[in-house]
Each structure stands twice: as structure tokens, then as C-alpha cells.
Amino acid sequence: MDHNDFDRLGGIIKAARKAKRLTRDQLSERIHITPRYLMSIENENQKPSYTILFQLIRELEISADTIFFPENKCTNPEREQLVRLLSFCDERDLRIVTATVKALLGSKQHKY
């Protein structure tokens, strides 16, 4: 990551917090940090510890790829949510999802 990628971390966290309609007070209480520390992460380029970053990613449901691979921008939150949900599927579930998506795409006459 270059310097600009680190500068984006606060913006990513702030945008995710706002998208979940959480105040700084609410989020900081959930992850056991002060609102002032959260503000410094969001606005003052403060780098959180691994533990805090992990908690932020989990609480805000941010894709880790959004933070660690910002060059691979995925601006589709529905797609990101689907990928997260797939991680909870077992093999049978994945076969059903795959068949369903193939049927959906087939009905639209897409080639996959």
C-alpha cells in the first residue's frame, strides 16, 4: 500500500459507519474505544491497531478487500453482501446457489 491508500482508511470507515446509520458515539461504544479516538481514525489519519481494525471491519461489515486491496474497487454493496453471505454456506447450499444463478442468467440469455 502506498501513502494514499492509508489516507483512505479513515474515509472508508467513516462512509461505512454513516451507511449503517451509526453515530461515532454508538460505534465507539460497540468496539470499546473513545469517540475521540474514532474521530482521529476517520479524520486525522490515525492508524488503528490490528485489533481495533478487525473490530471495525466486523462491526461495519466492511469487506477486508476494500481496505487491503483498494485498487480492486467494488462499489456494489449488494455484491459485497452476497459474497459475505456465501461464506456461511455449506457445499449443498453452494450447489443450490450456483444452480439458481445459472438458471437466472440462462433466462436472461447470458453466457457464463
PDB file of C-alpha atoms in Angstrom:
ATOM      1  CA  MET A   1       0.000   0.000   0.000  1.00  0.00           C
ATOM      2  CA  ASP A   2       1.248   3.459  -0.701  1.00  0.00           C
ATOM      3  CA  HIS A   3       0.667   6.513   1.478  1.00  0.00           C
ATOM      4  CA  ASN A   4      -2.575   7.436  -0.338  1.00  0.00           C
ATOM      5  CA  ASP A   5      -4.059   4.016   0.405  1.00  0.00           C
ATOM      6  CA  PHE A   6      -3.502   4.575   4.126  1.00  0.00           C
ATOM      7  CA  ASP A   7      -5.128   8.011   3.849  1.00  0.00           C
ATOM      8  CA  ARG A   8      -8.281   6.363   2.533  1.00  0.00           C
ATOM      9  CA  LEU A   9      -8.736   4.113   5.554  1.00  0.00           C
ATOM     10  CA  GLY A  10     -10.440   6.798   7.629  1.00  0.00           C
ATOM     11  CA  GLY A  11     -12.749   7.695   4.763  1.00  0.00           C
ATOM     12  CA  ILE A  12     -13.713   4.067   4.220  1.00  0.00           C
ATOM     13  CA  ILE A  13     -14.509   3.634   7.901  1.00  0.00           C
ATOM     14  CA  LYS A  14     -16.444   6.889   8.091  1.00  0.00           C
ATOM     15  CA  ALA A  15     -18.511   6.068   4.984  1.00  0.00           C
ATOM     16  CA  ALA A  16     -19.299   2.579   6.293  1.00  0.00           C
ATOM     17  CA  ARG A  17     -20.316   3.978   9.681  1.00  0.00           C
ATOM     18  CA  LYS A  18     -22.641   6.500   8.059  1.00  0.00           C
ATOM     19  CA  ALA A  19     -24.078   3.849   5.730  1.00  0.00           C
ATOM     20  CA  LYS A  20     -25.013   1.817   8.804  1.00  0.00           C
ATOM     21  CA  ARG A  21     -26.508   4.991  10.318  1.00  0.00           C
ATOM     22  CA  LEU A  22     -24.302   4.854  13.382  1.00  0.00           C
ATOM     23  CA  THR A  23     -23.024   7.863  15.256  1.00  0.00           C
ATOM     24  CA  ARG A  24     -19.416   7.960  16.387  1.00  0.00           C
ATOM     25  CA  ASP A  25     -20.648   7.512  19.949  1.00  0.00           C
ATOM     26  CA  GLN A  26     -22.625   4.390  19.039  1.00  0.00           C
ATOM     27  CA  LEU A  27     -19.808   2.752  17.079  1.00  0.00           C
ATOM     28  CA  SER A  28     -17.115   3.604  19.583  1.00  0.00           C
ATOM     29  CA  GLU A  29     -19.228   2.146  22.380  1.00  0.00           C
ATOM     30  CA  ARG A  30     -19.718  -1.087  20.409  1.00  0.00           C
ATOM     31  CA  ILE A  31     -15.994  -1.595  19.884  1.00  0.00           C
ATOM     32  CA  HIS A  32     -14.893  -0.162  23.248  1.00  0.00           C
ATOM     33  CA  ILE A  33     -12.912   2.876  22.113  1.00  0.00           C
ATOM     34  CA  THR A  34     -13.497   6.570  22.736  1.00  0.00           C
ATOM     35  CA  PRO A  35     -15.432   8.682  20.238  1.00  0.00           C
ATOM     36  CA  ARG A  36     -12.374  10.962  20.066  1.00  0.00           C
ATOM     37  CA  TYR A  37     -10.154   8.052  19.004  1.00  0.00           C
ATOM     38  CA  LEU A  38     -12.678   7.041  16.344  1.00  0.00           C
ATOM     39  CA  MET A  39     -12.777  10.616  15.069  1.00  0.00           C
ATOM     40  CA  SER A  40      -8.983  10.634  14.833  1.00  0.00           C
ATOM     41  CA  ILE A  41      -9.085   7.403  12.777  1.00  0.00           C
ATOM     42  CA  GLU A  42     -11.739   8.817  10.452  1.00  0.00           C
ATOM     43  CA  ASN A  43     -10.412  12.365  10.051  1.00  0.00           C
ATOM     44  CA  GLU A  44      -6.826  12.661  11.259  1.00  0.00           C
ATOM     45  CA  ASN A  45      -5.144   9.691   9.603  1.00  0.00           C
ATOM     46  CA  GLN A  46      -4.712   7.873  12.940  1.00  0.00           C
ATOM     47  CA  LYS A  47      -3.878   4.222  12.272  1.00  0.00           C
ATOM     48  CA  PRO A  48      -5.825   1.778  14.446  1.00  0.00           C
ATOM     49  CA  SER A  49      -4.210  -1.296  15.942  1.00  0.00           C
ATOM     50  CA  TYR A  50      -4.886  -4.614  14.268  1.00  0.00           C
ATOM     51  CA  THR A  51      -7.403  -5.468  16.995  1.00  0.00           C
ATOM     52  CA  ILE A  52      -9.366  -2.236  16.514  1.00  0.00           C
ATOM     53  CA  LEU A  53      -9.199  -2.519  12.716  1.00  0.00           C
ATOM     54  CA  PHE A  54     -10.527  -6.081  12.960  1.00  0.00           C
ATOM     55  CA  GLN A  55     -13.395  -4.916  15.176  1.00  0.00           C
ATOM     56  CA  LEU A  56     -14.218  -2.055  12.796  1.00  0.00           C
ATOM     57  CA  ILE A  57     -14.251  -4.376   9.784  1.00  0.00           C
ATOM     58  CA  ARG A  58     -16.552  -6.828  11.561  1.00  0.00           C
ATOM     59  CA  GLU A  59     -18.882  -4.279  13.161  1.00  0.00           C
ATOM     60  CA  LEU A  60     -19.271  -2.226   9.987  1.00  0.00           C
ATOM     61  CA  GLU A  61     -19.365  -5.285   7.720  1.00  0.00           C
ATOM     62  CA  ILE A  62     -16.633  -3.846   5.533  1.00  0.00           C
ATOM     63  CA  SER A  63     -15.014  -6.206   3.089  1.00  0.00           C
ATOM     64  CA  ALA A  64     -11.377  -6.573   4.100  1.00  0.00           C
ATOM     65  CA  ASP A  65     -10.566  -6.284   0.393  1.00  0.00           C
ATOM     66  CA  THR A  66     -11.933  -2.737   0.463  1.00  0.00           C
ATOM     67  CA  ILE A  67      -9.206  -1.840   2.941  1.00  0.00           C
ATOM     68  CA  PHE A  68      -6.301  -4.055   1.898  1.00  0.00           C
ATOM     69  CA  PHE A  69      -6.854  -4.005  -1.874  1.00  0.00           C
ATOM     70  CA  PRO A  70      -8.367  -0.566  -2.564  1.00  0.00           C
ATOM     71  CA  GLU A  71      -7.223  -0.741  -6.190  1.00  0.00           C
ATOM     72  CA  ASN A  72      -9.823  -3.510  -6.714  1.00  0.00           C
ATOM     73  CA  LYS A  73     -12.759  -1.232  -6.129  1.00  0.00           C
ATOM     74  CA  CYS A  74     -16.127  -2.907  -5.712  1.00  0.00           C
ATOM     75  CA  THR A  75     -18.713  -0.201  -5.456  1.00  0.00           C
ATOM     76  CA  ASN A  76     -21.635  -2.565  -5.334  1.00  0.00           C
ATOM     77  CA  PRO A  77     -22.661  -3.176  -1.711  1.00  0.00           C
ATOM     78  CA  GLU A  78     -25.200  -5.822  -2.739  1.00  0.00           C
ATOM     79  CA  ARG A  79     -22.447  -7.832  -4.425  1.00  0.00           C
ATOM     80  CA  GLU A  80     -20.197  -7.471  -1.367  1.00  0.00           C
ATOM     81  CA  GLN A  81     -23.031  -8.618   0.895  1.00  0.00           C
ATOM     82  CA  LEU A  82     -23.701 -11.631  -1.335  1.00  0.00           C
ATOM     83  CA  VAL A  83     -20.042 -12.646  -1.192  1.00  0.00           C
ATOM     84  CA  ARG A  84     -20.086 -12.349   2.628  1.00  0.00           C
ATOM     85  CA  LEU A  85     -23.262 -14.435   2.831  1.00  0.00           C
ATOM     86  CA  LEU A  86     -21.755 -17.129   0.614  1.00  0.00           C
ATOM     87  CA  SER A  87     -19.040 -17.683   3.197  1.00  0.00           C
ATOM     88  CA  PHE A  88     -21.727 -19.052   5.541  1.00  0.00           C
ATOM     89  CA  CYS A  89     -22.962 -21.627   3.018  1.00  0.00           C
ATOM     90  CA  ASP A  90     -22.083 -25.305   3.138  1.00  0.00           C
ATOM     91  CA  GLU A  91     -21.396 -27.339  -0.029  1.00  0.00           C
ATOM     92  CA  ARG A  92     -25.077 -28.172  -0.569  1.00  0.00           C
ATOM     93  CA  ASP A  93     -26.068 -24.524  -0.215  1.00  0.00           C
ATOM     94  CA  LEU A  94     -23.382 -23.502  -2.707  1.00  0.00           C
ATOM     95  CA  ARG A  95     -24.646 -26.029  -5.273  1.00  0.00           C
ATOM     96  CA  ILE A  96     -28.174 -24.632  -4.897  1.00  0.00           C
ATOM     97  CA  VAL A  97     -26.965 -21.031  -5.203  1.00  0.00           C
ATOM     98  CA  THR A  98     -24.848 -21.895  -8.246  1.00  0.00           C
ATOM     99  CA  ALA A  99     -27.761 -23.646  -9.968  1.00  0.00           C
ATOM    100  CA  THR A 100     -30.072 -20.736  -9.149  1.00  0.00           C
ATOM    101  CA  VAL A 101     -27.668 -18.139 -10.546  1.00  0.00           C
ATOM    102  CA  LYS A 102     -27.069 -20.216 -13.685  1.00  0.00           C
ATOM    103  CA  ALA A 103     -30.844 -20.508 -14.199  1.00  0.00           C
ATOM    104  CA  LEU A 104     -31.252 -16.769 -13.683  1.00  0.00           C
ATOM    105  CA  LEU A 105     -28.505 -15.965 -16.153  1.00  0.00           C
ATOM    106  CA  GLY A 106     -29.831 -18.532 -18.604  1.00  0.00           C
ATOM    107  CA  SER A 107     -33.219 -16.857 -18.524  1.00  0.00           C
ATOM    108  CA  LYS A 108     -31.524 -13.619 -19.491  1.00  0.00           C
ATOM    109  CA  GLN A 109     -29.637 -15.436 -22.250  1.00  0.00           C
ATOM    110  CA  HIS A 110     -26.232 -14.567 -20.849  1.00  0.00           C
ATOM    111  CA  LYS A 111     -23.271 -16.785 -21.486  1.00  0.00           C
ATOM    112  CA  TYR A 112     -21.231 -17.646 -18.452  1.00  0.00           C
TER     113      TYR A 112
END
